[in-house]
XYZ file of C-alpha atoms in Angstrom:
376
model
C -14.860 -66.734 30.297
C -11.805 -66.889 28.124
C -11.501 -65.121 24.900
C -9.936 -68.158 23.267
C -13.519 -69.628 22.882
C -14.370 -67.339 19.926
C -12.907 -67.674 16.395
C -11.850 -64.160 16.265
C -9.807 -64.601 19.498
C -8.310 -67.859 18.220
C -7.176 -66.014 14.995
C -5.646 -63.159 17.221
C -3.924 -65.478 19.502
C -2.464 -67.374 16.513
C -1.198 -64.097 15.151
C 0.403 -63.209 18.425
C 2.083 -66.577 18.559
C 3.490 -66.064 14.956
C 4.800 -62.621 15.912
C 6.363 -64.035 18.982
C 8.050 -66.686 16.964
C 9.432 -64.217 14.393
C 10.708 -61.673 16.768
C 12.277 -64.333 19.145
C 14.074 -65.718 16.073
C 15.287 -62.282 15.214
C 16.458 -61.591 18.658
C 18.316 -64.836 18.851
C 20.245 -64.166 15.693
C 21.086 -60.825 16.975
C 22.995 -62.399 19.925
C 25.197 -64.617 17.712
C 28.532 -62.792 16.860
C 29.241 -64.879 13.818
C 25.941 -64.077 12.254
C 26.380 -60.361 13.195
C 29.688 -60.267 11.390
C 28.190 -61.698 8.301
C 25.590 -58.962 8.014
C 22.612 -61.271 8.523
C 21.760 -59.583 11.730
C 21.556 -56.319 9.889
C 19.247 -57.788 7.304
C 16.950 -59.126 9.894
C 17.030 -55.886 11.787
C 16.162 -53.966 8.503
C 13.322 -56.350 7.945
C 11.955 -55.899 11.408
C 12.308 -52.075 11.273
C 10.522 -51.837 7.803
C 7.756 -54.451 8.587
C 6.780 -53.522 12.066
C 3.748 -51.604 10.939
C 2.469 -54.867 9.661
C 3.049 -56.339 13.037
C 1.524 -53.552 15.171
C -1.441 -52.884 12.821
C -2.815 -56.371 11.546
C -5.746 -54.857 9.908
C -6.741 -58.021 8.059
C -6.710 -60.097 11.176
C -9.064 -62.007 11.404
C -9.178 -62.940 7.794
C -11.108 -60.724 5.307
C -11.422 -57.897 7.967
C -10.709 -55.361 5.279
C -13.680 -56.549 3.207
C -16.207 -58.130 5.618
C -17.362 -55.345 7.884
C -20.582 -56.274 9.956
C -23.291 -53.741 9.916
C -25.273 -52.466 12.804
C -28.319 -53.964 11.357
C -26.640 -57.430 11.540
C -27.040 -56.935 15.460
C -30.662 -55.680 15.387
C -29.579 -52.028 15.383
C -31.820 -49.990 13.164
C -31.269 -46.288 14.255
C -27.744 -45.621 12.673
C -25.865 -43.923 10.039
C -23.038 -45.378 7.929
C -20.593 -42.495 7.134
C -17.511 -41.874 5.191
C -15.542 -38.895 6.536
C -12.623 -37.213 4.654
C -9.339 -36.537 6.383
C -7.075 -33.405 5.817
C -4.525 -35.597 4.203
C -6.846 -37.224 1.651
C -8.153 -40.542 3.221
C -11.651 -41.486 3.690
C -12.668 -43.010 6.926
C -15.765 -45.310 7.468
C -17.732 -44.893 10.559
C -21.000 -45.841 12.220
C -22.979 -43.204 14.135
C -25.553 -45.192 16.314
C -28.275 -43.415 18.315
C -29.183 -44.391 21.709
C -32.955 -44.726 22.729
C -34.996 -41.563 22.228
C -35.777 -39.619 25.322
C -33.082 -41.344 27.503
C -31.403 -39.015 29.939
C -28.063 -39.876 28.192
C -29.238 -39.042 24.718
C -27.177 -35.832 24.824
C -24.008 -37.856 25.475
C -21.958 -39.387 22.563
C -19.060 -41.838 22.969
C -16.200 -41.653 20.494
C -14.882 -45.241 20.348
C -11.504 -46.493 19.211
C -10.796 -50.135 18.843
C -7.836 -52.346 19.329
C -5.086 -53.203 16.706
C -6.890 -56.020 14.848
C -10.236 -56.510 13.150
C -12.743 -53.704 12.343
C -15.466 -51.599 13.902
C -18.026 -54.137 12.859
C -16.470 -56.631 15.286
C -17.064 -54.264 18.131
C -20.821 -53.695 17.445
C -21.954 -55.975 20.296
C -20.028 -53.607 22.599
C -21.835 -50.555 20.985
C -25.247 -52.371 21.296
C -24.491 -52.847 25.085
C -23.735 -49.134 25.431
C -26.858 -47.865 23.746
C -29.064 -50.185 25.608
C -27.599 -50.358 28.930
C -26.178 -46.799 29.303
C -28.453 -44.948 26.759
C -25.590 -42.828 25.139
C -25.065 -42.596 21.334
C -22.009 -44.266 19.923
C -19.612 -43.029 17.187
C -17.419 -45.841 15.914
C -14.665 -44.501 13.770
C -12.488 -46.707 11.556
C -8.822 -46.238 11.329
C -7.118 -45.637 7.898
C -6.191 -48.969 6.529
C -8.813 -50.900 8.483
C -12.243 -52.057 7.324
C -13.612 -49.950 4.578
C -11.310 -46.972 5.281
C -8.673 -46.028 2.711
C -4.890 -45.741 3.347
C -2.271 -47.470 5.393
C -2.004 -47.385 9.255
C 0.674 -45.707 11.108
C 1.044 -43.739 14.327
C 0.810 -40.188 12.816
C -1.973 -41.259 10.640
C -4.195 -42.748 13.285
C -3.712 -39.418 15.311
C -4.999 -37.592 12.240
C -7.829 -40.116 12.049
C -8.763 -39.469 15.760
C -8.846 -35.770 15.373
C -10.911 -35.997 12.190
C -13.535 -38.114 14.100
C -13.619 -35.481 17.083
C -13.763 -32.548 14.609
C -16.726 -34.301 12.922
C -18.679 -34.685 16.191
C -17.974 -31.118 17.076
C -19.258 -29.833 13.679
C -22.180 -32.160 13.336
C -25.454 -30.335 14.073
C -26.856 -33.334 16.118
C -23.769 -33.712 18.239
C -22.164 -30.209 18.469
C -23.606 -29.547 21.794
C -23.257 -33.179 23.214
C -21.026 -34.193 26.117
C -18.447 -36.207 24.588
C -16.750 -39.390 26.143
C -13.575 -40.787 24.481
C -13.228 -44.675 24.827
C -10.199 -46.630 23.762
C -9.447 -50.308 24.079
C -5.872 -51.476 23.879
C -4.196 -49.666 20.935
C -7.347 -47.548 20.935
C -6.476 -46.410 24.483
C -3.312 -44.886 23.160
C -5.152 -43.115 20.357
C -7.655 -41.754 22.927
C -4.953 -40.498 25.312
C -3.151 -38.616 22.618
C -6.398 -37.133 21.266
C -7.730 -35.997 24.609
C -4.260 -34.506 25.599
C -4.509 -32.298 22.562
C -8.210 -31.390 22.894
C -8.900 -31.010 26.642
C -8.876 -27.196 26.790
C -12.008 -27.063 24.659
C -14.111 -28.360 27.534
C -16.484 -30.621 25.505
C -14.727 -33.834 26.469
C -16.551 -34.919 29.594
C -14.472 -37.992 30.313
C -11.890 -40.591 29.058
C -12.404 -44.342 29.465
C -9.346 -46.667 28.926
C -9.305 -50.449 28.774
C -6.133 -52.627 28.803
C -3.854 -50.149 27.252
C -0.175 -49.953 27.413
C 2.658 -47.626 28.697
C 4.271 -47.520 25.286
C 5.055 -50.029 22.454
C 8.728 -50.016 23.507
C 7.733 -50.884 27.126
C 5.215 -53.485 25.671
C 7.619 -55.559 23.604
C 9.769 -57.052 26.464
C 6.686 -58.283 28.126
C 5.186 -59.799 24.934
C 8.275 -61.044 23.429
C 11.156 -61.125 26.113
C 13.994 -62.007 23.591
C 13.043 -58.915 21.577
C 13.988 -56.444 24.543
C 17.138 -55.760 22.633
C 15.291 -54.394 19.569
C 13.108 -51.867 21.318
C 15.102 -48.893 19.878
C 14.047 -50.167 16.483
C 10.352 -49.095 17.184
C 9.322 -46.071 15.223
C 5.772 -46.697 16.010
C 6.089 -45.588 19.715
C 2.706 -44.562 21.232
C 4.282 -43.065 24.373
C 1.234 -42.933 26.585
C 3.225 -42.882 29.745
C 4.547 -39.501 28.851
C 1.423 -38.182 27.320
C -1.112 -39.166 29.869
C 0.172 -36.948 32.778
C -0.546 -33.918 30.565
C -4.322 -34.534 30.800
C -5.262 -32.490 33.765
C -8.802 -31.392 32.900
C -10.672 -34.600 31.764
C -11.786 -37.244 34.342
C -10.427 -40.698 33.498
C -11.706 -44.341 34.162
C -9.262 -47.140 33.976
C -10.629 -50.586 33.376
C -8.036 -53.395 33.796
C -8.416 -57.011 33.054
C -6.149 -58.599 35.728
C -5.584 -61.743 33.635
C -4.511 -59.842 30.469
C -2.034 -62.000 28.694
C -0.819 -59.367 26.200
C -0.720 -56.019 28.187
C 0.506 -56.761 31.621
C -1.996 -55.201 34.158
C 0.961 -53.314 35.666
C 0.907 -51.056 32.686
C -2.623 -49.900 33.357
C -1.794 -49.611 37.125
C 1.056 -47.357 36.227
C -0.903 -45.436 33.951
C -3.493 -44.872 36.635
C -0.561 -43.692 39.122
C 0.710 -41.354 36.534
C -2.688 -39.703 35.716
C -3.128 -36.260 36.751
C -6.880 -36.151 35.981
C -9.168 -34.156 38.089
C -11.167 -37.318 38.854
C -9.698 -40.799 38.211
C -11.424 -44.104 38.774
C -9.838 -47.626 38.864
C -11.936 -50.642 37.979
C -10.032 -53.958 38.175
C -11.689 -57.027 36.554
C -10.236 -60.194 38.377
C -11.227 -62.539 35.613
C -10.683 -60.356 32.585
C -7.942 -61.041 29.843
C -6.970 -58.911 27.053
C -10.037 -59.551 24.749
C -12.612 -60.736 27.150
C -12.738 -58.006 29.823
C -15.744 -56.602 28.259
C -17.657 -59.770 29.262
C -16.717 -59.474 32.961
C -19.381 -58.489 35.567
C -19.089 -54.897 36.292
C -17.621 -53.677 33.108
C -20.625 -51.720 31.825
C -21.783 -50.893 35.391
C -18.358 -49.181 35.860
C -18.802 -47.369 32.580
C -22.327 -46.275 33.442
C -21.514 -45.105 36.947
C -18.436 -43.111 35.647
C -20.400 -41.446 32.908
C -23.140 -40.477 35.290
C -20.513 -39.080 37.744
C -18.661 -36.887 35.281
C -21.715 -35.491 33.449
C -23.555 -34.644 36.567
C -26.257 -37.232 36.532
C -27.375 -39.595 39.263
C -25.874 -43.043 38.617
C -28.658 -45.435 37.564
C -29.719 -47.977 40.072
C -27.505 -51.078 39.736
C -29.395 -53.996 38.151
C -28.573 -57.645 38.805
C -27.830 -59.239 35.429
C -29.218 -62.646 35.597
C -27.456 -64.862 33.024
C -29.998 -67.674 32.862
C -29.725 -70.634 30.394
C -32.885 -71.955 28.647
C -33.502 -74.964 26.552
C -34.838 -74.628 23.038
C -38.319 -75.586 24.251
C -38.566 -72.982 27.039
C -41.538 -70.728 26.731
C -40.665 -66.921 26.949
C -43.737 -64.859 27.660
C -44.309 -61.235 28.580
C -40.943 -60.031 27.319
C -40.959 -56.142 26.971
C -38.714 -54.385 24.480
C -38.306 -50.939 25.850
C -35.944 -49.774 23.109
C -37.794 -51.506 20.085
C -36.461 -48.962 17.751
C -33.030 -50.440 18.015
C -34.080 -54.067 17.657
C -35.068 -55.896 14.442
C -37.135 -58.978 14.221
C -34.404 -61.138 13.205
C -32.860 -60.898 16.650
C -35.797 -62.064 18.560
C -35.205 -65.768 18.292
C -31.746 -65.438 19.541
C -32.848 -63.341 22.533
C -35.506 -65.881 23.443
C -32.753 -68.388 24.258
C -30.944 -66.341 26.794
C -33.493 -64.074 28.612
C -35.719 -64.090 31.575
C -39.191 -62.716 31.024
C -38.627 -60.234 33.878
C -35.327 -58.863 32.452
C -34.954 -55.237 31.517
C -33.883 -54.609 27.874
C -30.365 -53.874 29.057
C -30.192 -57.072 30.937
C -31.489 -59.086 27.927
C -28.794 -57.511 25.787
C -25.935 -58.422 28.202
C -27.168 -61.922 28.627
C -27.271 -62.488 24.860
C -23.959 -60.885 24.313
C -22.307 -63.133 26.916
C -24.031 -66.280 25.700
C -22.974 -65.596 22.074
C -19.275 -65.451 23.253
C -19.391 -68.763 25.146
């Protein structure tokens, strides 16, 4: 299922194409001696150097991402808190704390979630909804500075401060201070997660690290995304050197989820990170059909997360369920559907669910079927 089918992915792909075009042009000019001698190359180089934050952290892609942030209630989630958390350097970070089902065996596990370089936390709520309903964990979605409703401007040092702020909040919050913590990062969020875990593994409260489609470093990523710009990698002051940081993580089990059709971060980056990992337990989950933005839709994604969490927290992995993705016409009658986790569903989602569920599905199966049908 290609990510290009969704408006968000189309916008993201358009942004990537524009970035490739700009950087390719700059690199081409750099190779022309005549232009270099006139100083134009220096001007273009300066432009790239000072504008790279806008290229790496496109916080308003898709359009209005700074102002339009979906709420958990928009996805039928009712048991949540909307928070604003201060950082030590004066910013305020928006966040969602979403509770899993009461009484679930994983209710003492909280996932600290870091998203990719575009959009906002609201755009990842379908993923959080799958986690609470299929795995049963709580989810803490922290927004980076300069994204969504958070204040400030994003950069590498600032995002590292934000990540530490989020972890400190969970450690100090009465409800979560004794929870087992999982740190989960997608793409750029994977680099954020790696840095955070490397600095905090000694405390013993981080039970696991989950990485999806992240890169070795920004400098190593540029030649793959924009081949002509390989001459410009030394201009990168936003580095995110995960390949040198990850080997320092020796006390936290790590799951690597790699979409083998990733068109932005070459899958070999993830494989090399896996090989570099010195984690006490490390697991590799390839997704043959997954690209950069749609890996989460691939069969086995949430099963891999669930099994890994069960393994590293000492629980028995839940019995694997066969997720039946059945299509129904508008007139199909849906009877006998049980909502095991009714507290996290609002009436407004019932109609949508009835179009994509089988009466014998569990609530988790319902959620995954609906999430995948919405993405088509």
